[in-house]
Amino acid sequence: MRIAIERMGGVALCLCALAALPGPALAAADGDRFRAIYEKEWAFRLQEFPQFASYVGVHDYSDRMGRVSEQDQARRHAFWKGIRAELDGVSCARLERDECIDYRIFVAQMDNFIAGYETQSYLIPFNSDSGFYSDWVRLPEDTEFRTVEDYRDYLARLHELPAVMDEYIALMRRGIDTGFTQPRMVLDGRDGPIRAQLVERAADSPFYAPFRDLPEAVAGGERAEMLATADQVVMADVIPAYRRLYEFMRDEYLPGARETLGASELPGGAAFYQAQIRQYATVDLSPREIHDLGLEQVARIEAEMRAIIEEVGFDGDFAAFLAFLRGDPQFYAKTPKELLAHASYYAKKIDGRLPLLFGHLPRQPYGVAPVPDEIAPFYTAGRYVGASLDARRGGYYWVNTHALESRPLYAIPALTLHEAAPGHHTQGALALEQQDQPPFRRYDYISAFGEGWALYAEKLGVEMDIYETPYEHFGRLTYEMWRASRLVIDTGIHAFGWSRQQAIDYLASRTALSLHEVTTEVDRYISWPGQALSYKLGEHTIWQLRRQAEEQLGPGFDVREFHDFVLSLGSVPLDVLREEVGRWLAEQQ
């Protein structure tokens, strides 16, 4: 008992000493303690996830890959639980305002990491359109090649890929044993991106791409040796690893995947789904509350869509108008180049009008490019790929040119506003310019903020006079209806027992999305619970805050200042966004 008494006495003395400190000293003590905690965790994070470390410009681990075995998952969980306990010893109330925002974001990150382990989400390391195996294909693009050592590190990383592949296979095999898998219904054809890597020659593999044009500094015998090593690593390590994954998916995962659909059918499914909602939407709403909000938004948007049908004088009902938009050739590009040109036209048109609504714009440029062929058949209509952090490559607005008959031109303005500017590119590039923010915050992406902002950006196209025809306005409303319907469909599938066909019918009957896109989207919601909720919940919050600002500031409201302030936050949870806009409004009055 003596040791315990002495320890308790030490704690009491420590608390008394803290109580005797003046307010600023207490704040400094908590600030220093918090900084030490997050710096320790950040160092751990970089070491545990070497590809991420390389992405953020830390190259101490560039010859390694992150390991994913169950032992690795358990070790990280124990570490993060310890970090979370340490954070309880820091008072947000005693931190500076910016530090308190940092603290809340960091706590949320730790809670998400911990929940990811405790709900076993790591047993399903892929969704219907992407996964670790497709992310790895981008390693050549995401790697900095400036020195001979960079090439050697890259080869060492690839040499480790087979071991990590086997760990992923072991996790998925464990998922089969416990019933924690993707639904079998969404797996057909999803082996395409894996099968695409099973090439006969190293030179045909994307993993070999860095060696097709070696710099002049690599010459003579060293050049020959490196090319031979690259050929061997790709053919002996990488391709056999992908073949093992392909055969596992074909022979074990697909036959062993669960027959059920929603997250609620998984072991511990209700807790898993609520954790997914919290991670992606950053709200504590129940599935029922989200579902009801979705129904309310769907009804409002449908009324606006019907007004446009009346405006164009269409002779037919709502369903007939959707069929007209899906089937009339005037609304579709004839070639991939035509679709890309259409997207490029709107990208430049938007760029010229951004100063109407923004005082501060990012320095980083972006380009327009097609979605890679190997993932295009199951991919969404478009996506933003962020710039490299070394500024050697700009961002990219990907446009899906697969199945042109499912990519309507009238949707391109809204898609461009969302994925490029002032949507993901503007928000993401500005976030990376926030050099004063700690790295765990600067490099974070909070879906409710980022996707909510991008959906909000689609409607800014009305204020910038981007939409040129009633059909393009209908395309914007189709996109908004698409995101509102997600609130209904995602909760319907994962909490209320909806079938896949029920979800497809719901989305197809309310939007002008092609039936191909409707199907791929529903499969995405099935395989990625909760993520689809973030768009409308985030956008709804931003519009609420803007209306509040317009009402409180009246003629003094400046939309450029409002946008600049919101984007200056980087990426924050919705509750933090509400509080910070409230504080900003108080300062404006």
Coordinates of C-alpha atoms in Angstrom, one line a residue:
M1 CA 0.0 0.0 0.0
R2 CA 2.9 2.3 0.6
I3 CA 3.8 2.6 -3.1
A4 CA 0.1 3.4 -3.9
I5 CA -0.1 6.0 -1.2
E6 CA 3.1 7.7 -2.4
R7 CA 1.8 7.7 -6.0
M8 CA -1.5 9.2 -4.9
G9 CA 0.4 11.8 -2.9
G10 CA 2.4 12.6 -6.0
V11 CA -0.7 13.1 -8.0
A12 CA -2.2 15.3 -5.3
L13 CA 1.0 17.4 -5.1
C14 CA 0.9 17.8 -8.9
L15 CA -2.7 18.9 -8.9
C16 CA -2.1 21.4 -6.2
A17 CA 0.9 22.8 -8.1
L18 CA -1.3 23.2 -11.2
A19 CA -4.0 24.9 -9.2
A20 CA -1.6 27.4 -8.0
L21 CA -0.6 28.4 -11.6
P22 CA -2.1 31.6 -13.0
G23 CA -4.6 31.2 -16.0
P24 CA -2.0 31.9 -18.8
A25 CA 0.4 29.4 -17.3
L26 CA -2.3 26.8 -17.1
A27 CA -3.1 27.4 -20.8
A28 CA 0.5 27.2 -21.7
A29 CA 0.9 23.9 -19.7
D30 CA -2.1 22.4 -21.5
G31 CA -0.9 23.7 -24.9
D32 CA 2.5 22.2 -24.4
R33 CA 1.0 18.9 -23.2
F34 CA -1.3 18.7 -26.2
R35 CA 1.5 19.5 -28.6
A36 CA 3.7 16.8 -27.1
I37 CA 0.8 14.3 -27.5
Y38 CA 0.0 15.0 -31.1
E39 CA 3.7 15.2 -32.1
K40 CA 4.2 11.7 -30.6
E41 CA 1.2 10.3 -32.4
W42 CA 2.1 12.0 -35.7
A43 CA 5.6 10.4 -35.6
F44 CA 3.9 7.0 -34.9
R45 CA 1.5 7.6 -37.8
L46 CA 4.2 8.3 -40.3
Q47 CA 6.2 5.3 -39.2
E48 CA 3.1 3.0 -39.4
F49 CA 1.9 4.2 -42.7
P50 CA 5.0 4.8 -44.9
Q51 CA 3.1 5.5 -48.2
F52 CA 1.3 8.3 -46.3
A53 CA 4.6 9.6 -45.0
S54 CA 6.0 9.7 -48.5
Y55 CA 2.8 11.6 -49.7
V56 CA 3.3 14.3 -47.0
G57 CA 7.0 14.7 -47.9
V58 CA 8.6 12.6 -45.2
H59 CA 10.9 10.1 -46.9
D60 CA 12.4 8.3 -43.9
Y61 CA 10.3 5.2 -44.6
S62 CA 10.1 5.4 -48.4
D63 CA 11.6 1.9 -48.8
R64 CA 8.7 0.3 -46.8
M65 CA 5.0 -0.4 -47.0
G66 CA 2.5 -0.2 -44.2
R67 CA 1.8 -3.6 -42.6
V68 CA -1.9 -4.6 -42.0
S69 CA -1.9 -7.9 -40.1
E70 CA -4.3 -8.4 -37.2
Q71 CA -1.3 -8.0 -34.9
D72 CA -0.5 -4.7 -36.5
Q73 CA -4.2 -3.6 -36.1
A74 CA -4.2 -4.6 -32.4
R75 CA -0.9 -2.8 -31.8
R76 CA -2.1 0.5 -33.3
H77 CA -5.4 0.2 -31.4
A78 CA -3.5 -0.1 -28.1
F79 CA -1.3 2.9 -29.0
W80 CA -4.3 5.1 -30.0
K81 CA -6.2 4.1 -26.9
G82 CA -3.2 5.3 -24.8
I83 CA -3.1 8.6 -26.8
R84 CA -6.9 9.0 -26.2
A85 CA -6.4 8.6 -22.5
E86 CA -3.6 11.2 -22.5
L87 CA -5.9 13.6 -24.3
D88 CA -8.4 13.4 -21.4
G89 CA -5.7 15.2 -19.3
V90 CA -5.9 18.3 -21.6
S91 CA -8.6 20.9 -21.2
C92 CA -9.9 22.4 -24.4
A93 CA -11.2 25.3 -22.4
R94 CA -7.6 26.2 -21.4
L95 CA -6.3 26.2 -25.0
E96 CA -6.1 29.0 -27.4
R97 CA -9.0 29.1 -29.9
D98 CA -7.1 27.6 -32.8
E99 CA -5.5 25.0 -30.5
C100 CA -9.0 24.0 -29.3
I101 CA -10.1 23.4 -32.9
D102 CA -6.9 21.3 -33.4
Y103 CA -7.7 19.4 -30.2
R104 CA -11.2 18.6 -31.2
I105 CA -10.2 17.4 -34.7
F106 CA -7.4 15.3 -33.2
V107 CA -9.7 13.7 -30.6
A108 CA -12.2 12.9 -33.5
Q109 CA -9.3 11.3 -35.4
M110 CA -8.3 9.1 -32.5
D111 CA -12.0 8.1 -31.9
N112 CA -12.3 7.1 -35.5
F113 CA -9.1 5.1 -35.5
I114 CA -10.2 3.3 -32.3
A115 CA -13.7 2.7 -33.7
G116 CA -12.3 1.3 -36.9
Y117 CA -10.6 -1.4 -34.9
E118 CA -13.4 -2.1 -32.5
T119 CA -16.0 -2.4 -35.3
Q120 CA -13.5 -4.5 -37.4
S121 CA -13.9 -2.4 -40.4
Y122 CA -10.3 -3.3 -41.4
L123 CA -11.7 -6.7 -42.4
I124 CA -13.3 -5.1 -45.5
P125 CA -10.4 -3.2 -47.1
F126 CA -12.2 -2.3 -50.3
N127 CA -15.5 -1.1 -51.7
S128 CA -17.2 -1.5 -55.0
D129 CA -15.1 0.9 -57.0
S130 CA -11.7 0.9 -55.3
G131 CA -9.4 -0.6 -52.7
F132 CA -5.8 -1.1 -51.6
Y133 CA -5.0 -2.9 -54.8
S134 CA -6.2 0.0 -57.0
D135 CA -4.5 2.6 -54.7
W136 CA -1.2 0.8 -55.1
V137 CA -1.4 1.2 -58.9
R138 CA -0.9 4.9 -58.3
L139 CA 2.4 4.4 -56.4
P140 CA 4.5 5.5 -59.4
E141 CA 2.5 8.8 -59.6
D142 CA 2.7 9.4 -55.9
T143 CA 6.4 8.8 -55.6
E144 CA 9.1 11.4 -55.9
F145 CA 11.9 10.4 -58.2
R146 CA 14.8 12.8 -58.0
T147 CA 17.8 10.6 -57.1
V148 CA 19.0 7.1 -57.7
E149 CA 18.1 6.3 -54.1
D150 CA 14.5 7.2 -54.8
Y151 CA 14.3 4.5 -57.4
R152 CA 16.0 2.0 -55.1
D153 CA 13.5 2.9 -52.3
Y154 CA 10.6 2.4 -54.7
L155 CA 11.9 -1.0 -55.7
A156 CA 12.4 -2.0 -52.0
R157 CA 8.8 -0.9 -51.4
L158 CA 7.5 -3.0 -54.2
H159 CA 9.6 -6.0 -52.9
E160 CA 7.6 -5.8 -49.7
L161 CA 4.2 -5.6 -51.6
P162 CA 3.7 -9.4 -51.7
A163 CA 3.9 -9.7 -47.9
V164 CA 1.4 -6.9 -47.4
M165 CA -0.9 -8.5 -50.1
D166 CA -0.8 -11.7 -48.1
E167 CA -1.8 -9.8 -44.9
Y168 CA -4.8 -8.3 -46.7
I169 CA -5.8 -11.7 -48.0
A170 CA -5.6 -13.0 -44.4
L171 CA -7.8 -10.2 -43.2
M172 CA -10.4 -10.9 -45.8
R173 CA -10.2 -14.6 -45.1
R174 CA -10.9 -13.7 -41.4
G175 CA -13.8 -11.7 -42.6
I176 CA -15.2 -14.7 -44.4
D177 CA -14.9 -16.8 -41.2
T178 CA -16.7 -14.2 -39.1
G179 CA -19.3 -13.1 -41.7
F180 CA -17.7 -9.6 -42.0
T181 CA -17.5 -9.3 -45.8
Q182 CA -18.8 -7.2 -48.6
P183 CA -22.2 -8.5 -49.9
R184 CA -21.8 -11.0 -52.7
M185 CA -24.4 -9.0 -54.7
V186 CA -22.0 -6.1 -55.4
L187 CA -18.9 -8.2 -56.2
D188 CA -19.6 -9.3 -59.8
G189 CA -16.9 -7.9 -62.1
R190 CA -15.1 -6.2 -59.3
D191 CA -12.0 -8.3 -60.0
G192 CA -11.4 -6.3 -63.2
P193 CA -8.8 -3.8 -61.7
I194 CA -7.0 -6.8 -60.2
R195 CA -7.0 -8.9 -63.4
A196 CA -5.7 -5.9 -65.3
Q197 CA -2.4 -6.1 -63.5
L198 CA -1.7 -9.7 -64.6
V199 CA 0.5 -8.7 -67.6
E200 CA 3.0 -10.9 -69.3
R201 CA 5.8 -8.3 -69.5
A202 CA 7.1 -6.0 -66.8
A203 CA 7.2 -3.1 -69.3
D204 CA 3.4 -3.4 -69.6
S205 CA 2.8 -2.9 -65.9
P206 CA 2.1 0.5 -64.4
F207 CA 4.5 -0.4 -61.6
Y208 CA 7.3 -0.4 -64.1
A209 CA 6.4 3.1 -65.4
P210 CA 9.2 5.0 -63.5
F211 CA 11.9 2.9 -65.4
R212 CA 10.7 3.6 -68.9
D213 CA 12.4 7.0 -68.8
L214 CA 15.3 6.9 -66.3
P215 CA 17.2 10.1 -65.8
E216 CA 20.6 10.6 -67.4
A217 CA 22.2 10.4 -64.0
V218 CA 21.5 6.7 -64.0
A219 CA 24.0 5.5 -66.6
G220 CA 26.1 2.5 -67.7
G221 CA 26.2 -0.6 -65.6
E222 CA 24.1 1.0 -62.8
R223 CA 21.4 1.7 -65.4
A224 CA 21.4 -1.9 -66.7
E225 CA 21.4 -3.3 -63.1
M226 CA 18.4 -1.1 -62.1
L227 CA 16.4 -2.0 -65.1
A228 CA 17.1 -5.7 -64.5
T229 CA 16.1 -5.4 -60.9
A230 CA 12.9 -3.5 -61.8
D231 CA 12.0 -6.2 -64.3
Q232 CA 12.6 -8.9 -61.7
V233 CA 10.7 -7.2 -58.9
V234 CA 7.6 -6.5 -61.1
M235 CA 7.6 -10.1 -62.6
A236 CA 8.6 -12.0 -59.5
D237 CA 7.0 -10.0 -56.7
V238 CA 4.2 -7.7 -57.8
I239 CA 2.4 -9.7 -60.5
P240 CA 2.4 -13.0 -58.6
A241 CA 1.0 -11.1 -55.6
Y242 CA -1.8 -9.7 -57.7
R243 CA -2.4 -13.2 -59.1
R244 CA -2.8 -14.6 -55.6
L245 CA -5.3 -11.8 -54.8
Y246 CA -7.2 -12.5 -58.0
E247 CA -7.4 -16.2 -57.4
F248 CA -8.4 -15.6 -53.7
M249 CA -11.2 -13.3 -54.8
R250 CA -12.4 -15.8 -57.4
D251 CA -12.1 -19.0 -55.4
E252 CA -12.7 -17.9 -51.8
Y253 CA -14.1 -14.4 -51.3
L254 CA -16.8 -14.4 -53.9
P255 CA -18.2 -17.9 -52.9
G256 CA -17.8 -17.0 -49.2
A257 CA -19.2 -13.5 -49.2
R258 CA -22.4 -12.9 -47.3
E259 CA -25.8 -13.1 -48.9
T260 CA -27.2 -10.2 -46.8
L261 CA -27.0 -6.6 -47.8
G262 CA -27.0 -3.9 -45.1
A263 CA -24.5 -3.0 -42.5
S264 CA -27.1 -3.9 -39.8
E265 CA -26.7 -7.6 -40.9
L266 CA -23.0 -7.6 -40.0
P267 CA -21.8 -8.8 -36.6
G268 CA -22.2 -5.7 -34.4
G269 CA -23.7 -4.0 -37.4
A270 CA -25.7 -1.3 -35.7
A271 CA -22.7 0.0 -33.8
F272 CA -20.6 -0.3 -37.0
Y273 CA -23.1 1.8 -39.0
Q274 CA -23.4 4.4 -36.3
A275 CA -19.6 4.7 -36.2
Q276 CA -19.5 5.1 -39.9
I277 CA -22.1 7.9 -39.7
R278 CA -20.0 9.6 -37.1
Q279 CA -16.8 9.2 -39.1
Y280 CA -18.1 10.5 -42.4
A281 CA -20.9 12.9 -41.4
T282 CA -19.4 14.1 -38.1
V283 CA -22.9 14.1 -36.6
D284 CA -24.7 12.1 -33.9
L285 CA -28.0 11.8 -35.8
S286 CA -29.8 8.5 -35.8
P287 CA -30.5 6.7 -39.1
R288 CA -34.2 7.6 -38.7
E289 CA -33.4 11.3 -38.3
I290 CA -31.2 11.3 -41.4
H291 CA -33.8 9.3 -43.4
D292 CA -36.5 11.8 -42.5
L293 CA -34.4 14.7 -43.5
G294 CA -33.7 13.0 -46.8
L295 CA -37.4 12.6 -47.5
E296 CA -38.0 16.3 -46.8
Q297 CA -35.2 17.4 -49.1
V298 CA -36.3 15.0 -51.9
A299 CA -39.8 16.5 -51.9
R300 CA -38.4 20.1 -52.1
I301 CA -36.0 19.3 -54.9
E302 CA -38.7 17.4 -56.9
A303 CA -40.9 20.5 -56.9
E304 CA -38.1 22.5 -58.4
M305 CA -37.4 19.8 -61.0
R306 CA -41.1 19.8 -62.0
A307 CA -41.0 23.6 -62.5
I308 CA -38.2 23.2 -65.1
I309 CA -40.2 20.5 -66.9
E310 CA -43.0 22.9 -67.2
E311 CA -40.7 25.7 -68.3
V312 CA -39.4 23.7 -71.3
G313 CA -42.9 22.8 -72.3
F314 CA -42.3 19.1 -72.2
D315 CA -45.4 17.0 -73.1
G316 CA -45.3 14.2 -70.6
D317 CA -45.0 13.3 -67.0
F318 CA -41.9 13.3 -64.7
A319 CA -40.9 9.7 -65.7
A320 CA -41.3 10.5 -69.4
F321 CA -39.0 13.5 -69.0
L322 CA -36.3 11.4 -67.3
A323 CA -36.6 8.8 -70.1
F324 CA -36.2 11.7 -72.7
L325 CA -33.1 12.9 -71.0
R326 CA -31.6 9.4 -70.8
G327 CA -32.3 8.5 -74.4
D328 CA -32.0 11.6 -76.6
P329 CA -28.7 11.6 -78.5
Q330 CA -28.5 15.4 -78.3
F331 CA -27.5 15.1 -74.7
Y332 CA -24.5 12.8 -75.2
A333 CA -21.0 13.1 -76.5
K334 CA -20.0 10.9 -79.5
T335 CA -16.3 10.5 -78.5
P336 CA -14.3 10.6 -75.2
K337 CA -12.4 13.6 -76.6
E338 CA -15.7 15.5 -77.0
L339 CA -16.7 14.8 -73.5
L340 CA -13.4 15.9 -72.1
A341 CA -13.5 19.1 -74.3
H342 CA -17.0 19.9 -72.8
A343 CA -15.6 19.4 -69.3
S344 CA -12.6 21.6 -70.1
Y345 CA -14.8 24.4 -71.5
Y346 CA -16.8 24.6 -68.3
A347 CA -13.6 24.4 -66.2
K348 CA -12.2 27.5 -67.9
K349 CA -15.5 29.3 -67.9
I350 CA -15.8 28.7 -64.1
D351 CA -12.2 29.8 -63.5
G352 CA -12.9 33.2 -65.0
R353 CA -15.8 33.8 -62.7
L354 CA -14.4 32.6 -59.4
P355 CA -13.4 36.2 -58.3
L356 CA -17.1 37.1 -58.1
L357 CA -17.5 34.9 -55.1
F358 CA -13.9 34.4 -53.7
G359 CA -11.3 36.8 -52.5
H360 CA -8.6 34.2 -52.1
L361 CA -7.9 31.4 -54.6
P362 CA -5.4 28.6 -54.5
R363 CA -2.0 28.8 -56.2
Q364 CA -2.1 25.2 -57.3
P365 CA -3.5 24.5 -60.8
Y366 CA -5.5 21.5 -62.0
G367 CA -6.0 19.7 -65.3
V368 CA -8.8 17.6 -66.9
A369 CA -8.1 13.9 -67.5
P370 CA -10.1 10.7 -68.1
V371 CA -10.7 8.1 -65.4
P372 CA -8.1 5.3 -65.9
D373 CA -9.5 2.5 -68.1
E374 CA -8.9 -0.3 -65.6
I375 CA -11.3 1.2 -63.1
A376 CA -13.7 3.2 -65.3
P377 CA -16.4 0.6 -65.8
F378 CA -17.3 0.6 -62.1
Y379 CA -16.3 4.2 -61.3
T380 CA -18.4 7.2 -60.6
A381 CA -18.9 10.0 -63.2
G382 CA -15.9 12.0 -62.0
R383 CA -13.5 12.5 -59.2
Y384 CA -10.8 15.0 -58.0
V385 CA -7.3 13.8 -57.5
G386 CA -5.2 16.2 -55.4
A387 CA -1.9 17.7 -56.5
S388 CA 1.4 16.3 -55.4
L389 CA 2.7 18.0 -52.3
D390 CA 6.0 18.7 -53.9
A391 CA 4.2 20.9 -56.5
R392 CA 5.6 18.8 -59.3
R393 CA 2.1 17.8 -60.4
G394 CA -1.1 19.8 -60.3
G395 CA -4.5 18.4 -59.3
Y396 CA -6.6 16.5 -61.7
Y397 CA -10.4 16.5 -62.4
W398 CA -11.1 13.0 -63.6
V399 CA -14.0 12.6 -66.1
N400 CA -15.3 9.1 -66.8
T401 CA -15.4 8.5 -70.5
H402 CA -16.5 4.9 -70.3
A403 CA -20.0 4.1 -71.6
L404 CA -20.6 7.6 -73.1
E405 CA -24.3 6.9 -73.4
S406 CA -24.4 7.1 -69.6
R407 CA -22.5 10.4 -69.3
P408 CA -24.9 13.2 -70.1
L409 CA -23.5 16.6 -71.2
Y410 CA -26.1 18.5 -69.2
A411 CA -24.6 17.1 -66.0
I412 CA -21.1 18.3 -66.8
P413 CA -21.4 21.9 -65.4
A414 CA -22.5 20.6 -62.0
L415 CA -19.9 17.8 -62.1
T416 CA -17.1 20.3 -62.9
L417 CA -18.2 22.8 -60.2
H418 CA -18.2 19.9 -57.7
E419 CA -14.9 18.1 -58.6
A420 CA -12.8 21.0 -59.7
A421 CA -13.5 24.7 -58.9
P422 CA -14.9 26.0 -56.6
G423 CA -15.4 22.5 -55.2
H424 CA -12.8 19.9 -54.3
H425 CA -9.8 21.5 -56.0
T426 CA -10.4 24.9 -54.5
Q427 CA -11.1 23.6 -51.0
G428 CA -8.4 21.0 -51.0
A429 CA -5.6 23.2 -52.5
L430 CA -6.4 26.0 -50.1
A431 CA -6.4 23.6 -47.1
L432 CA -2.8 22.5 -48.0
E433 CA -1.8 26.2 -48.0
Q434 CA -2.7 26.5 -44.3
Q435 CA 1.0 26.2 -43.2
D436 CA 0.2 27.3 -39.7
Q437 CA -2.0 24.3 -39.0
P438 CA -0.4 21.1 -37.5
P439 CA 0.1 18.4 -40.0
F440 CA -2.6 16.0 -38.6
R441 CA -5.1 18.7 -39.5
R442 CA -3.6 20.1 -42.7
Y443 CA -3.5 16.7 -44.3
D444 CA -6.9 15.5 -43.0
Y445 CA -10.0 15.2 -45.1
I446 CA -13.3 15.4 -43.3
S447 CA -15.9 14.1 -45.7
A448 CA -18.8 16.1 -44.3
F449 CA -16.9 19.3 -44.9
G450 CA -15.2 18.5 -48.2
E451 CA -18.1 16.8 -49.8
G452 CA -20.6 19.2 -48.3
W453 CA -18.6 22.1 -49.7
A454 CA -18.3 20.5 -53.1
L455 CA -22.1 20.0 -53.3
Y456 CA -22.6 23.6 -52.1
A457 CA -20.3 24.7 -54.9
E458 CA -22.6 23.2 -57.5
K459 CA -25.3 25.7 -56.6
L460 CA -22.8 28.5 -56.7
G461 CA -22.8 28.0 -60.4
V462 CA -26.2 29.7 -60.5
E463 CA -24.7 32.8 -58.9
M464 CA -21.8 32.7 -61.4
D465 CA -24.2 32.2 -64.3
I466 CA -22.5 29.0 -65.4
Y467 CA -25.6 27.0 -66.3
E468 CA -26.6 27.9 -69.9
T469 CA -29.8 25.9 -70.6
P470 CA -32.8 24.7 -68.6
Y471 CA -31.5 21.1 -69.1
E472 CA -28.2 22.0 -67.4
H473 CA -30.2 23.5 -64.5
F474 CA -32.2 20.3 -64.4
G475 CA -28.8 18.5 -64.4
R476 CA -27.8 20.4 -61.3
L477 CA -31.1 19.6 -59.6
T478 CA -30.6 15.9 -60.6
Y479 CA -27.2 16.0 -58.8
E480 CA -28.8 17.6 -55.7
M481 CA -31.6 15.1 -55.8
W482 CA -28.9 12.3 -56.2
R483 CA -27.3 13.5 -52.9
A484 CA -30.6 14.0 -51.1
S485 CA -31.7 10.5 -52.1
R486 CA -28.5 9.1 -50.6
L487 CA -29.8 10.1 -47.1
V488 CA -32.9 7.9 -47.8
I489 CA -31.1 5.1 -49.6
D490 CA -28.0 4.7 -47.4
T491 CA -30.1 4.5 -44.2
G492 CA -32.7 2.4 -46.0
I493 CA -30.1 -0.2 -46.9
H494 CA -28.1 -0.2 -43.8
A495 CA -30.7 0.4 -41.1
F496 CA -34.2 -0.4 -42.5
G497 CA -33.8 -3.5 -44.6
W498 CA -34.0 -2.1 -48.1
S499 CA -33.1 -4.4 -51.0
R500 CA -30.7 -3.4 -53.8
Q501 CA -33.6 -3.2 -56.3
Q502 CA -35.6 -1.0 -54.0
A503 CA -32.6 1.4 -53.8
I504 CA -32.1 1.3 -57.6
D505 CA -35.8 2.0 -58.3
Y506 CA -35.8 4.9 -55.8
L507 CA -32.8 6.6 -57.4
A508 CA -33.8 5.9 -61.0
S509 CA -37.3 7.3 -60.5
R510 CA -36.1 10.6 -59.0
T511 CA -33.0 11.6 -61.1
A512 CA -31.9 11.7 -64.7
L513 CA -28.8 9.7 -63.9
S514 CA -28.3 6.9 -66.4
L515 CA -29.3 3.4 -65.3
H516 CA -25.6 2.4 -65.5
E517 CA -24.7 5.1 -63.1
V518 CA -27.7 4.5 -60.8
T519 CA -26.5 0.8 -60.5
T520 CA -22.9 1.6 -59.8
E521 CA -23.9 4.3 -57.3
V522 CA -26.2 2.0 -55.4
D523 CA -23.5 -0.6 -55.2
R524 CA -21.1 2.0 -53.9
Y525 CA -23.6 2.9 -51.1
I526 CA -24.0 -0.8 -50.2
S527 CA -20.3 -1.4 -50.1
W528 CA -19.3 1.9 -48.3
P529 CA -21.8 2.5 -45.5
G530 CA -22.2 6.0 -44.3
Q531 CA -19.9 7.8 -46.7
A532 CA -22.7 8.9 -49.0
L533 CA -24.4 10.7 -46.2
S534 CA -21.7 13.3 -45.9
Y535 CA -22.5 15.3 -49.0
K536 CA -26.1 16.4 -48.3
L537 CA -25.6 16.7 -44.5
G538 CA -22.5 18.9 -45.0
E539 CA -24.1 21.1 -47.8
H540 CA -27.3 21.5 -45.8
T541 CA -25.2 22.8 -42.8
I542 CA -23.2 25.3 -45.0
W543 CA -26.4 26.7 -46.5
Q544 CA -27.9 27.1 -43.1
L545 CA -24.9 29.0 -41.9
R546 CA -24.9 31.2 -45.0
R547 CA -28.6 32.1 -44.6
Q548 CA -27.9 32.9 -40.9
A549 CA -25.0 35.2 -42.0
E550 CA -27.1 36.9 -44.6
E551 CA -29.9 37.5 -42.1
Q552 CA -27.7 38.7 -39.3
L553 CA -25.4 40.9 -41.4
G554 CA -28.0 42.2 -43.8
P555 CA -26.4 44.7 -46.3
G556 CA -23.0 44.1 -44.6
F557 CA -22.9 40.5 -45.7
D558 CA -20.0 39.9 -48.2
V559 CA -20.2 36.5 -49.8
R560 CA -16.5 36.6 -50.7
E561 CA -15.6 37.1 -47.0
F562 CA -17.9 34.3 -45.9
H563 CA -16.4 31.9 -48.4
D564 CA -12.8 32.9 -47.6
F565 CA -13.5 32.4 -43.9
V566 CA -15.1 29.0 -44.3
L567 CA -12.3 27.7 -46.5
S568 CA -9.6 29.2 -44.2
L569 CA -10.6 26.6 -41.6
G570 CA -9.2 23.8 -43.8
S571 CA -11.4 20.8 -43.1
V572 CA -13.4 20.6 -39.9
P573 CA -16.3 18.7 -38.4
L574 CA -19.7 20.2 -38.8
D575 CA -20.1 21.1 -35.1
V576 CA -16.8 23.0 -35.3
L577 CA -17.9 24.8 -38.5
R578 CA -21.1 25.9 -36.8
E579 CA -19.2 27.3 -33.8
E580 CA -16.5 29.1 -35.9
V581 CA -19.0 30.7 -38.2
G582 CA -21.0 31.8 -35.1
R583 CA -17.8 33.4 -33.7
W584 CA -17.0 35.0 -37.1
L585 CA -20.5 36.5 -37.2
A586 CA -20.2 38.0 -33.7
E587 CA -16.9 39.7 -34.8
Q588 CA -18.6 41.2 -37.9
Q589 CA -21.3 42.9 -35.9

